[in-house]
Amino acid sequence: MRSDEVRPWLATAARLLLGGVLVVAGALKFPDPAAAVRAVRAYQLLPEPLVAPVAFGLPAVEVVVGLALLAGVLVRAAAVATAVLMVVFLVGIVSAWARGLQIDCGCFGGGGQVAAGETRYLSETLRDTALLLVALALARWPHSRLALASRLEPATP
Amino acid sequence: MSTSTKKEAARQRIAAKRAAEAAARAAEQRRRRTVVGGVVAAVVVVVAVVVAIVVQTGRTSTAADAASPGNLSAGGNGYTFSVGTGPVTVDVYEDFQCPNCKAFEDAAGSTLEQLQQSGAVTIVYHGMAFLDSSRNDDYSTRALNAAAVVASDAGTAAYQQFHDLLYANQPDEQTGSGLTDDQLVSYAEQAGATGEDVATDIRDLVYGDWVKDATDQASKDGVTGTPTVFVDGTQLSDLSADGLRTAVEDAAG
């Protein structure tokens, strides 16, 4: 197959990967809102009045962006939003790592403190970096197959 | 230049102009679609975020006049029970369902209580309840509520005894289904809480909102996992009996 035939399918795969991860990660944070608040607070980055709104609002953004990617609507904007989310998550994780906090990232619900030696900062950082690169690639080449709004997307040269 | 060539040139100019106009119209349409799409997307995101915040805030809010148990630590934050009068304060953050807390209690619990009985330390118990599940029928919350009922009814020594009974009989976090309310009532009796409302207060989760607030308070204290132990404000990293004894001796100076 020629590369210009393969690329849209790669973009579809990227959409499904990023969209699936975001929808699952966001949805898992809804059942226990008190735990979501504690997970955000554990990063010790936000002033207390912002903790709950971020704990409740961020999963909603994840789900909306994820659904847009899965459906294939506004793919480029959703890919850029995903990249921004990943940068935010990376800043949080790396700063917690640098400050020596013993926390779980709470990326897929749960979160909070873990015992010393049980932190997984390296794998969490590598995972989010990989997702960031996929999101950036999708923002550069958003044209994909099986997209709801494929006719609306301007053809990418 | 012949007439026909002039006409041909004019036709070409007109065609080029029309093509440019069509391209401009298409560009304008694309631009409008992008703007509309962007506005719709922004509205969807804002609505989703606002709805999520409103719904989840409602789910986490507790009554402002939530019932508080009696015999709380004097001068504390309203969510702790103190035992002993020693000069060194040992703050213990625990969840009754947490297996690492049981491990700490098995390893260092008796040492801690000896230190308290000998007058070296004051133990401040900070209960947390974050290991509720449908499998254990929200055991963390039921256990801490029951402990608060015991303290309220029979004092903090009874709380300590009940606390020890619950760790000695801790159900497995993964496979256990939590102690039943009947079991909690029976341990409460063993610990000396024999008031007539004890059983009802345990079953009705009379301090349910207080338990939620206590868990949130512990998180605000910077504690998000259990067990977390502070000896005179310094977090204890070695949770063994020796580690605890050494830290208390150092704190006592």
GROMACS .gro file of C-alpha atoms in nm:
model
  410
    1MET     CA    1   0.000   0.000   0.000
    2ARG     CA    2   0.115   0.351  -0.066
    3SER     CA    3   0.184   0.579   0.225
    4ASP     CA    4  -0.101   0.817   0.142
    5GLU     CA    5  -0.339   0.523   0.172
    6VAL     CA    6  -0.190   0.400   0.499
    7ARG     CA    7  -0.175   0.737   0.670
    8PRO     CA    8  -0.554   0.789   0.711
    9TRP     CA    9  -0.582   0.445   0.869
   10LEU     CA   10  -0.297   0.526   1.106
   11ALA     CA   11  -0.488   0.843   1.197
   12THR     CA   12  -0.797   0.631   1.263
   13ALA     CA   13  -0.594   0.404   1.489
   14ALA     CA   14  -0.457   0.710   1.672
   15ARG     CA   15  -0.811   0.846   1.717
   16LEU     CA   16  -0.937   0.519   1.861
   17LEU     CA   17  -0.636   0.486   2.094
   18LEU     CA   18  -0.646   0.841   2.230
   19GLY     CA   19  -1.028   0.856   2.236
   20GLY     CA   20  -1.053   0.521   2.412
   21VAL     CA   21  -0.794   0.612   2.675
   22LEU     CA   22  -0.956   0.951   2.744
   23VAL     CA   23  -1.313   0.820   2.768
   24VAL     CA   24  -1.213   0.534   2.999
   25ALA     CA   25  -0.985   0.753   3.214
   26GLY     CA   26  -1.252   1.023   3.243
   27ALA     CA   27  -1.541   0.788   3.308
   28LEU     CA   28  -1.357   0.603   3.587
   29LYS     CA   29  -1.330   0.931   3.781
   30PHE     CA   30  -1.706   0.983   3.805
   31PRO     CA   31  -1.826   0.706   4.041
   32ASP     CA   32  -1.633   0.831   4.346
   33PRO     CA   33  -1.614   1.212   4.337
   34ALA     CA   34  -1.468   1.236   4.689
   35ALA     CA   35  -1.176   1.017   4.580
   36ALA     CA   36  -1.127   1.239   4.272
   37VAL     CA   37  -1.099   1.542   4.500
   38ARG     CA   38  -0.842   1.366   4.720
   39ALA     CA   39  -0.643   1.255   4.413
   40VAL     CA   40  -0.620   1.614   4.282
   41ARG     CA   41  -0.539   1.749   4.629
   42ALA     CA   42  -0.259   1.492   4.666
   43TYR     CA   43  -0.059   1.673   4.395
   44GLN     CA   44  -0.043   1.977   4.628
   45LEU     CA   45  -0.042   2.210   4.328
   46LEU     CA   46  -0.380   2.383   4.340
   47PRO     CA   47  -0.528   2.619   4.600
   48GLU     CA   48  -0.812   2.451   4.790
   49PRO     CA   49  -1.099   2.641   4.617
   50LEU     CA   50  -0.984   2.508   4.278
   51VAL     CA   51  -0.936   2.146   4.385
   52ALA     CA   52  -1.298   2.030   4.359
   53PRO     CA   53  -1.382   2.213   4.031
   54VAL     CA   54  -1.073   2.062   3.866
   55ALA     CA   55  -1.146   1.718   4.012
   56PHE     CA   56  -1.499   1.729   3.872
   57GLY     CA   57  -1.444   1.929   3.552
   58LEU     CA   58  -1.128   1.769   3.413
   59PRO     CA   59  -1.287   1.421   3.371
   60ALA     CA   60  -1.576   1.586   3.181
   61VAL     CA   61  -1.326   1.748   2.942
   62GLU     CA   62  -1.150   1.413   2.899
   63VAL     CA   63  -1.477   1.240   2.810
   64VAL     CA   64  -1.594   1.510   2.566
   65VAL     CA   65  -1.256   1.526   2.386
   66GLY     CA   66  -1.238   1.146   2.384
   67LEU     CA   67  -1.585   1.113   2.233
   68ALA     CA   68  -1.496   1.368   1.962
   69LEU     CA   69  -1.190   1.158   1.872
   70LEU     CA   70  -1.383   0.830   1.872
   71ALA     CA   71  -1.658   0.979   1.655
   72GLY     CA   72  -1.417   1.166   1.431
   73VAL     CA   73  -1.555   1.517   1.481
   74LEU     CA   74  -1.324   1.820   1.490
   75VAL     CA   75  -1.035   1.577   1.496
   76ARG     CA   76  -0.758   1.834   1.469
   77ALA     CA   77  -0.897   2.049   1.753
   78ALA     CA   78  -0.957   1.738   1.967
   79ALA     CA   79  -0.603   1.617   1.899
   80VAL     CA   80  -0.463   1.954   2.004
   81ALA     CA   81  -0.680   1.945   2.318
   82THR     CA   82  -0.550   1.594   2.392
   83ALA     CA   83  -0.193   1.715   2.356
   84VAL     CA   84  -0.267   2.003   2.597
   85LEU     CA   85  -0.423   1.759   2.848
   86MET     CA   86  -0.119   1.532   2.826
   87VAL     CA   87   0.114   1.827   2.888
   88VAL     CA   88  -0.094   1.921   3.195
   89PHE     CA   89  -0.082   1.563   3.325
   90LEU     CA   90   0.292   1.540   3.259
   91VAL     CA   91   0.356   1.864   3.446
   92GLY     CA   92   0.159   1.724   3.742
   93ILE     CA   93   0.330   1.385   3.745
   94VAL     CA   94   0.684   1.513   3.689
   95SER     CA   95   0.642   1.783   3.954
   96ALA     CA   96   0.512   1.528   4.205
   97TRP     CA   97   0.809   1.307   4.117
   98ALA     CA   98   1.054   1.596   4.153
   99ARG     CA   99   0.907   1.697   4.489
  100GLY     CA  100   0.938   1.341   4.616
  101LEU     CA  101   0.565   1.295   4.678
  102GLN     CA  102   0.461   0.933   4.719
  103ILE     CA  103   0.141   0.940   4.514
  104ASP     CA  104  -0.040   0.743   4.252
  105CYS     CA  105  -0.124   0.968   3.956
  106GLY     CA  106  -0.497   0.893   3.979
  107CYS     CA  107  -0.498   0.885   3.602
  108PHE     CA  108  -0.764   0.615   3.586
  109GLY     CA  109  -0.957   0.699   3.901
  110GLY     CA  110  -0.836   0.625   4.251
  111GLY     CA  111  -0.516   0.808   4.319
  112GLY     CA  112  -0.357   0.940   4.629
  113GLN     CA  113  -0.068   0.808   4.827
  114VAL     CA  114   0.111   0.482   4.774
  115ALA     CA  115   0.376   0.316   4.984
  116ALA     CA  116   0.737   0.413   4.921
  117GLY     CA  117   0.880   0.218   4.630
  118GLU     CA  118   0.535   0.163   4.482
  119THR     CA  119   0.525   0.485   4.283
  120ARG     CA  120   0.519   0.436   3.907
  121TYR     CA  121   0.632   0.780   3.796
  122LEU     CA  122   0.859   0.650   3.519
  123SER     CA  123   0.595   0.435   3.349
  124GLU     CA  124   0.330   0.706   3.397
  125THR     CA  125   0.561   0.964   3.241
  126LEU     CA  126   0.656   0.739   2.948
  127ARG     CA  127   0.292   0.649   2.883
  128ASP     CA  128   0.174   1.011   2.880
  129THR     CA  129   0.471   1.117   2.665
  130ALA     CA  130   0.386   0.846   2.410
  131LEU     CA  131   0.021   0.959   2.407
  132LEU     CA  132   0.137   1.320   2.368
  133LEU     CA  133   0.343   1.228   2.059
  134VAL     CA  134   0.049   1.038   1.908
  135ALA     CA  135  -0.177   1.337   1.973
  136LEU     CA  136   0.070   1.577   1.809
  137ALA     CA  137   0.100   1.350   1.505
  138LEU     CA  138  -0.278   1.333   1.479
  139ALA     CA  139  -0.299   1.713   1.502
  140ARG     CA  140  -0.053   1.734   1.212
  141TRP     CA  141  -0.231   1.468   0.999
  142PRO     CA  142  -0.592   1.462   1.119
  143HIS     CA  143  -0.735   1.319   0.797
  144SER     CA  144  -0.861   0.972   0.883
  145ARG     CA  145  -1.098   0.694   0.777
  146LEU     CA  146  -1.425   0.612   0.951
  147ALA     CA  147  -1.467   0.968   1.072
  148LEU     CA  148  -1.817   1.105   1.120
  149ALA     CA  149  -1.716   1.447   0.994
  150SER     CA  150  -1.460   1.338   0.735
  151ARG     CA  151  -1.632   1.545   0.466
  152LEU     CA  152  -1.595   1.857   0.678
  153GLU     CA  153  -1.226   1.810   0.738
  154PRO     CA  154  -1.024   1.997   0.479
  155ALA     CA  155  -0.813   1.750   0.285
  156THR     CA  156  -0.459   1.764   0.416
  157PRO     CA  157  -0.188   1.789   0.155
  158MET     CA  158  -0.479   4.186  -3.244
  159SER     CA  159  -0.784   4.025  -3.406
  160THR     CA  160  -1.134   4.054  -3.268
  161SER     CA  161  -1.160   3.684  -3.199
  162THR     CA  162  -0.841   3.678  -2.997
  163LYS     CA  163  -0.966   3.972  -2.788
  164LYS     CA  164  -1.292   3.784  -2.722
  165GLU     CA  165  -1.099   3.474  -2.627
  166ALA     CA  166  -0.886   3.673  -2.381
  167ALA     CA  167  -1.197   3.835  -2.231
  168ARG     CA  168  -1.360   3.494  -2.185
  169GLN     CA  169  -1.051   3.368  -2.008
  170ARG     CA  170  -1.048   3.668  -1.777
  171ILE     CA  171  -1.413   3.615  -1.691
  172ALA     CA  172  -1.360   3.244  -1.629
  173ALA     CA  173  -1.062   3.312  -1.405
  174LYS     CA  174  -1.261   3.571  -1.211
  175ARG     CA  175  -1.549   3.327  -1.163
  176ALA     CA  176  -1.314   3.054  -1.046
  177ALA     CA  177  -1.160   3.292  -0.797
  178GLU     CA  178  -1.504   3.392  -0.673
  179ALA     CA  179  -1.604   3.028  -0.634
  180ALA     CA  180  -1.286   2.954  -0.445
  181ALA     CA  181  -1.347   3.252  -0.218
  182ARG     CA  182  -1.704   3.135  -0.155
  183ALA     CA  183  -1.580   2.786  -0.071
  184ALA     CA  184  -1.316   2.929   0.159
  185GLU     CA  185  -1.576   3.146   0.325
  186GLN     CA  186  -1.801   2.842   0.373
  187ARG     CA  187  -1.516   2.643   0.522
  188ARG     CA  188  -1.430   2.931   0.750
  189ARG     CA  189  -1.793   2.960   0.863
  190ARG     CA  190  -1.813   2.585   0.926
  191THR     CA  191  -1.495   2.600   1.131
  192VAL     CA  192  -1.627   2.891   1.336
  193VAL     CA  193  -1.965   2.722   1.392
  194GLY     CA  194  -1.796   2.393   1.476
  195GLY     CA  195  -1.561   2.567   1.717
  196VAL     CA  196  -1.843   2.752   1.891
  197VAL     CA  197  -2.054   2.436   1.920
  198ALA     CA  198  -1.754   2.243   2.057
  199ALA     CA  199  -1.677   2.515   2.311
  200VAL     CA  200  -2.040   2.521   2.426
  201VAL     CA  201  -2.047   2.140   2.458
  202VAL     CA  202  -1.728   2.141   2.666
  203VAL     CA  203  -1.849   2.423   2.893
  204VAL     CA  204  -2.189   2.259   2.946
  205ALA     CA  205  -2.029   1.921   3.022
  206VAL     CA  206  -1.788   2.077   3.273
  207VAL     CA  207  -2.060   2.281   3.446
  208VAL     CA  208  -2.296   1.983   3.468
  209ALA     CA  209  -2.017   1.761   3.604
  210ILE     CA  210  -1.921   2.018   3.868
  211VAL     CA  211  -2.281   2.074   3.979
  212VAL     CA  212  -2.368   1.703   3.994
  213GLN     CA  213  -2.046   1.593   4.167
  214THR     CA  214  -2.056   1.882   4.414
  215GLY     CA  215  -2.406   1.769   4.507
  216ARG     CA  216  -2.284   1.412   4.553
  217THR     CA  217  -1.995   1.511   4.780
  218SER     CA  218  -2.163   1.777   4.989
  219THR     CA  219  -2.245   1.697   5.348
  220ALA     CA  220  -2.503   1.856   5.573
  221ALA     CA  221  -2.370   2.168   5.744
  222ASP     CA  222  -2.534   2.052   6.067
  223ALA     CA  223  -2.404   1.695   6.036
  224ALA     CA  224  -2.409   1.505   6.366
  225SER     CA  225  -2.073   1.500   6.542
  226PRO     CA  226  -1.975   1.234   6.795
  227GLY     CA  227  -1.893   1.323   7.155
  228ASN     CA  228  -1.558   1.281   7.331
  229LEU     CA  229  -1.359   1.425   7.038
  230SER     CA  230  -1.003   1.545   7.111
  231ALA     CA  231  -1.011   1.870   7.303
  232GLY     CA  232  -0.870   2.146   7.084
  233GLY     CA  233  -0.853   1.910   6.786
  234ASN     CA  234  -0.995   1.960   6.438
  235GLY     CA  235  -1.320   1.787   6.524
  236TYR     CA  236  -1.235   1.456   6.364
  237THR     CA  237  -1.001   1.290   6.612
  238PHE     CA  238  -1.009   1.090   6.935
  239SER     CA  239  -0.721   1.111   7.181
  240VAL     CA  240  -0.601   0.855   7.431
  241GLY     CA  241  -0.338   0.924   7.697
  242THR     CA  242  -0.172   1.237   7.828
  243GLY     CA  243   0.192   1.188   7.733
  244PRO     CA  244   0.411   1.478   7.614
  245VAL     CA  245   0.481   1.327   7.271
  246THR     CA  246   0.186   1.331   7.029
  247VAL     CA  247   0.149   1.039   6.791
  248ASP     CA  248  -0.104   1.108   6.516
  249VAL     CA  249  -0.228   0.790   6.350
  250TYR     CA  250  -0.424   0.805   6.024
  251GLU     CA  251  -0.593   0.474   5.953
  252ASP     CA  252  -0.876   0.309   5.764
  253PHE     CA  253  -1.030   0.004   5.934
  254GLN     CA  254  -1.034  -0.180   5.598
  255CYS     CA  255  -0.670  -0.105   5.513
  256PRO     CA  256  -0.447  -0.415   5.525
  257ASN     CA  257  -0.128  -0.207   5.573
  258CYS     CA  258  -0.294  -0.051   5.879
  259LYS     CA  259  -0.354  -0.398   6.019
  260ALA     CA  260   0.010  -0.478   5.948
  261PHE     CA  261   0.112  -0.164   6.139
  262GLU     CA  262  -0.121  -0.249   6.428
  263ASP     CA  263   0.010  -0.607   6.441
  264ALA     CA  264   0.370  -0.487   6.434
  265ALA     CA  265   0.362  -0.173   6.647
  266GLY     CA  266   0.013  -0.135   6.792
  267SER     CA  267   0.090  -0.288   7.130
  268THR     CA  268   0.416  -0.089   7.155
  269LEU     CA  269   0.223   0.230   7.088
  270GLU     CA  270  -0.032   0.149   7.356
  271GLN     CA  271   0.243   0.062   7.607
  272LEU     CA  272   0.406   0.399   7.537
  273GLN     CA  273   0.071   0.564   7.596
  274GLN     CA  274   0.005   0.368   7.918
  275SER     CA  275   0.349   0.453   8.052
  276GLY     CA  276   0.268   0.820   8.001
  277ALA     CA  277   0.516   0.882   7.719
  278VAL     CA  278   0.273   0.955   7.440
  279THR     CA  279  -0.072   1.082   7.358
  280ILE     CA  280  -0.227   0.887   7.072
  281VAL     CA  281  -0.449   1.088   6.838
  282TYR     CA  282  -0.661   0.863   6.618
  283HIS     CA  283  -0.759   1.011   6.281
  284GLY     CA  284  -1.009   0.776   6.119
  285MET     CA  285  -1.041   0.772   5.741
  286ALA     CA  286  -1.285   0.584   5.520
  287PHE     CA  287  -1.178   0.559   5.159
  288LEU     CA  288  -1.188   0.185   5.096
  289ASP     CA  289  -1.564   0.154   5.061
  290SER     CA  290  -1.683  -0.080   4.789
  291SER     CA  291  -2.002  -0.255   4.695
  292ARG     CA  292  -1.828  -0.583   4.779
  293ASN     CA  293  -1.756  -0.485   5.139
  294ASP     CA  294  -2.088  -0.300   5.171
  295ASP     CA  295  -1.905   0.027   5.242
  296TYR     CA  296  -1.725  -0.132   5.536
  297SER     CA  297  -1.476   0.155   5.581
  298THR     CA  298  -1.756   0.401   5.645
  299ARG     CA  299  -1.961   0.162   5.861
  300ALA     CA  300  -1.656   0.075   6.073
  301LEU     CA  301  -1.550   0.436   6.136
  302ASN     CA  302  -1.909   0.536   6.210
  303ALA     CA  303  -1.933   0.250   6.460
  304ALA     CA  304  -1.604   0.356   6.622
  305ALA     CA  305  -1.737   0.711   6.657
  306VAL     CA  306  -2.055   0.574   6.816
  307VAL     CA  307  -1.845   0.374   7.063
  308ALA     CA  308  -1.631   0.678   7.154
  309SER     CA  309  -1.940   0.894   7.188
  310ASP     CA  310  -2.113   0.642   7.415
  311ALA     CA  311  -1.826   0.502   7.623
  312GLY     CA  312  -1.523   0.730   7.582
  313THR     CA  313  -1.194   0.712   7.399
  314ALA     CA  314  -1.054   0.415   7.593
  315ALA     CA  315  -1.349   0.217   7.456
  316TYR     CA  316  -1.270   0.359   7.109
  317GLN     CA  317  -0.917   0.223   7.142
  318GLN     CA  318  -1.042  -0.119   7.248
  319PHE     CA  319  -1.296  -0.128   6.963
  320HIS     CA  320  -1.022  -0.014   6.723
  321ASP     CA  321  -0.801  -0.304   6.837
  322LEU     CA  322  -1.088  -0.552   6.801
  323LEU     CA  323  -1.160  -0.436   6.445
  324TYR     CA  324  -0.796  -0.476   6.340
  325ALA     CA  325  -0.770  -0.817   6.507
  326ASN     CA  326  -1.080  -0.923   6.312
  327GLN     CA  327  -1.022  -0.730   5.990
  328PRO     CA  328  -1.196  -0.884   5.690
  329ASP     CA  329  -0.983  -0.928   5.377
  330GLU     CA  330  -0.990  -0.620   5.155
  331GLN     CA  331  -1.008  -0.817   4.830
  332THR     CA  332  -1.217  -1.119   4.917
  333GLY     CA  333  -1.388  -1.021   5.241
  334SER     CA  334  -1.733  -0.866   5.254
  335GLY     CA  335  -1.673  -0.643   5.554
  336LEU     CA  336  -1.794  -0.713   5.907
  337THR     CA  337  -2.173  -0.706   5.933
  338ASP     CA  338  -2.353  -0.442   6.138
  339ASP     CA  339  -2.440  -0.719   6.385
  340GLN     CA  340  -2.071  -0.800   6.429
  341LEU     CA  341  -1.990  -0.430   6.475
  342VAL     CA  342  -2.260  -0.401   6.742
  343SER     CA  343  -2.125  -0.706   6.922
  344TYR     CA  344  -1.765  -0.572   6.917
  345ALA     CA  345  -1.898  -0.237   7.041
  346GLU     CA  346  -2.054  -0.416   7.336
  347GLN     CA  347  -1.726  -0.597   7.404
  348ALA     CA  348  -1.551  -0.262   7.405
  349GLY     CA  349  -1.794  -0.134   7.664
  350ALA     CA  350  -2.040   0.065   7.456
  351THR     CA  351  -2.366  -0.062   7.598
  352GLY     CA  352  -2.592   0.242   7.562
  353GLU     CA  353  -2.940   0.175   7.430
  354ASP     CA  354  -2.883   0.381   7.111
  355VAL     CA  355  -2.551   0.218   7.020
  356ALA     CA  356  -2.696  -0.052   6.796
  357THR     CA  357  -2.931   0.191   6.619
  358ASP     CA  358  -2.661   0.452   6.572
  359ILE     CA  359  -2.428   0.191   6.421
  360ARG     CA  360  -2.693   0.057   6.184
  361ASP     CA  361  -2.825   0.400   6.083
  362LEU     CA  362  -2.481   0.549   6.011
  363VAL     CA  363  -2.569   0.837   6.239
  364TYR     CA  364  -2.223   0.990   6.183
  365GLY     CA  365  -2.211   0.911   5.809
  366ASP     CA  366  -2.156   1.272   5.702
  367TRP     CA  367  -1.900   1.323   5.980
  368VAL     CA  368  -1.709   1.021   5.842
  369LYS     CA  369  -1.702   1.181   5.493
  370ASP     CA  370  -1.581   1.510   5.641
  371ALA     CA  371  -1.318   1.331   5.850
  372THR     CA  372  -1.181   1.161   5.540
  373ASP     CA  373  -1.171   1.493   5.356
  374GLN     CA  374  -1.000   1.657   5.654
  375ALA     CA  375  -0.726   1.393   5.652
  376SER     CA  376  -0.668   1.463   5.284
  377LYS     CA  377  -0.644   1.835   5.364
  378ASP     CA  378  -0.387   1.744   5.630
  379GLY     CA  379  -0.176   1.614   5.342
  380VAL     CA  380  -0.255   1.252   5.416
  381THR     CA  381  -0.392   1.049   5.129
  382GLY     CA  382  -0.291   0.698   5.221
  383THR     CA  383  -0.290   0.480   5.526
  384PRO     CA  384  -0.134   0.413   5.761
  385THR     CA  385   0.031   0.751   5.804
  386VAL     CA  386   0.186   0.818   6.144
  387PHE     CA  387   0.328   1.146   6.272
  388VAL     CA  388   0.542   1.160   6.585
  389ASP     CA  389   0.525   1.518   6.711
  390GLY     CA  390   0.449   1.630   6.357
  391THR     CA  391   0.725   1.436   6.181
  392GLN     CA  392   0.610   1.157   5.954
  393LEU     CA  393   0.728   0.815   6.068
  394SER     CA  394   0.895   0.629   5.782
  395ASP     CA  395   0.988   0.311   5.971
  396LEU     CA  396   0.652   0.171   6.078
  397SER     CA  397   0.799  -0.110   6.290
  398ALA     CA  398   0.780  -0.126   6.669
  399ASP     CA  399   1.149  -0.028   6.693
  400GLY     CA  400   1.103   0.255   6.444
  401LEU     CA  401   0.815   0.391   6.649
  402ARG     CA  402   0.997   0.357   6.981
  403THR     CA  403   1.308   0.529   6.845
  404ALA     CA  404   1.105   0.817   6.699
  405VAL     CA  405   0.920   0.868   7.027
  406GLU     CA  406   1.247   0.864   7.224
  407ASP     CA  407   1.401   1.116   6.982
  408ALA     CA  408   1.094   1.339   7.010
  409ALA     CA  409   1.100   1.321   7.388
  410GLY     CA  410   1.463   1.437   7.368
   0.00000   0.00000   0.00000
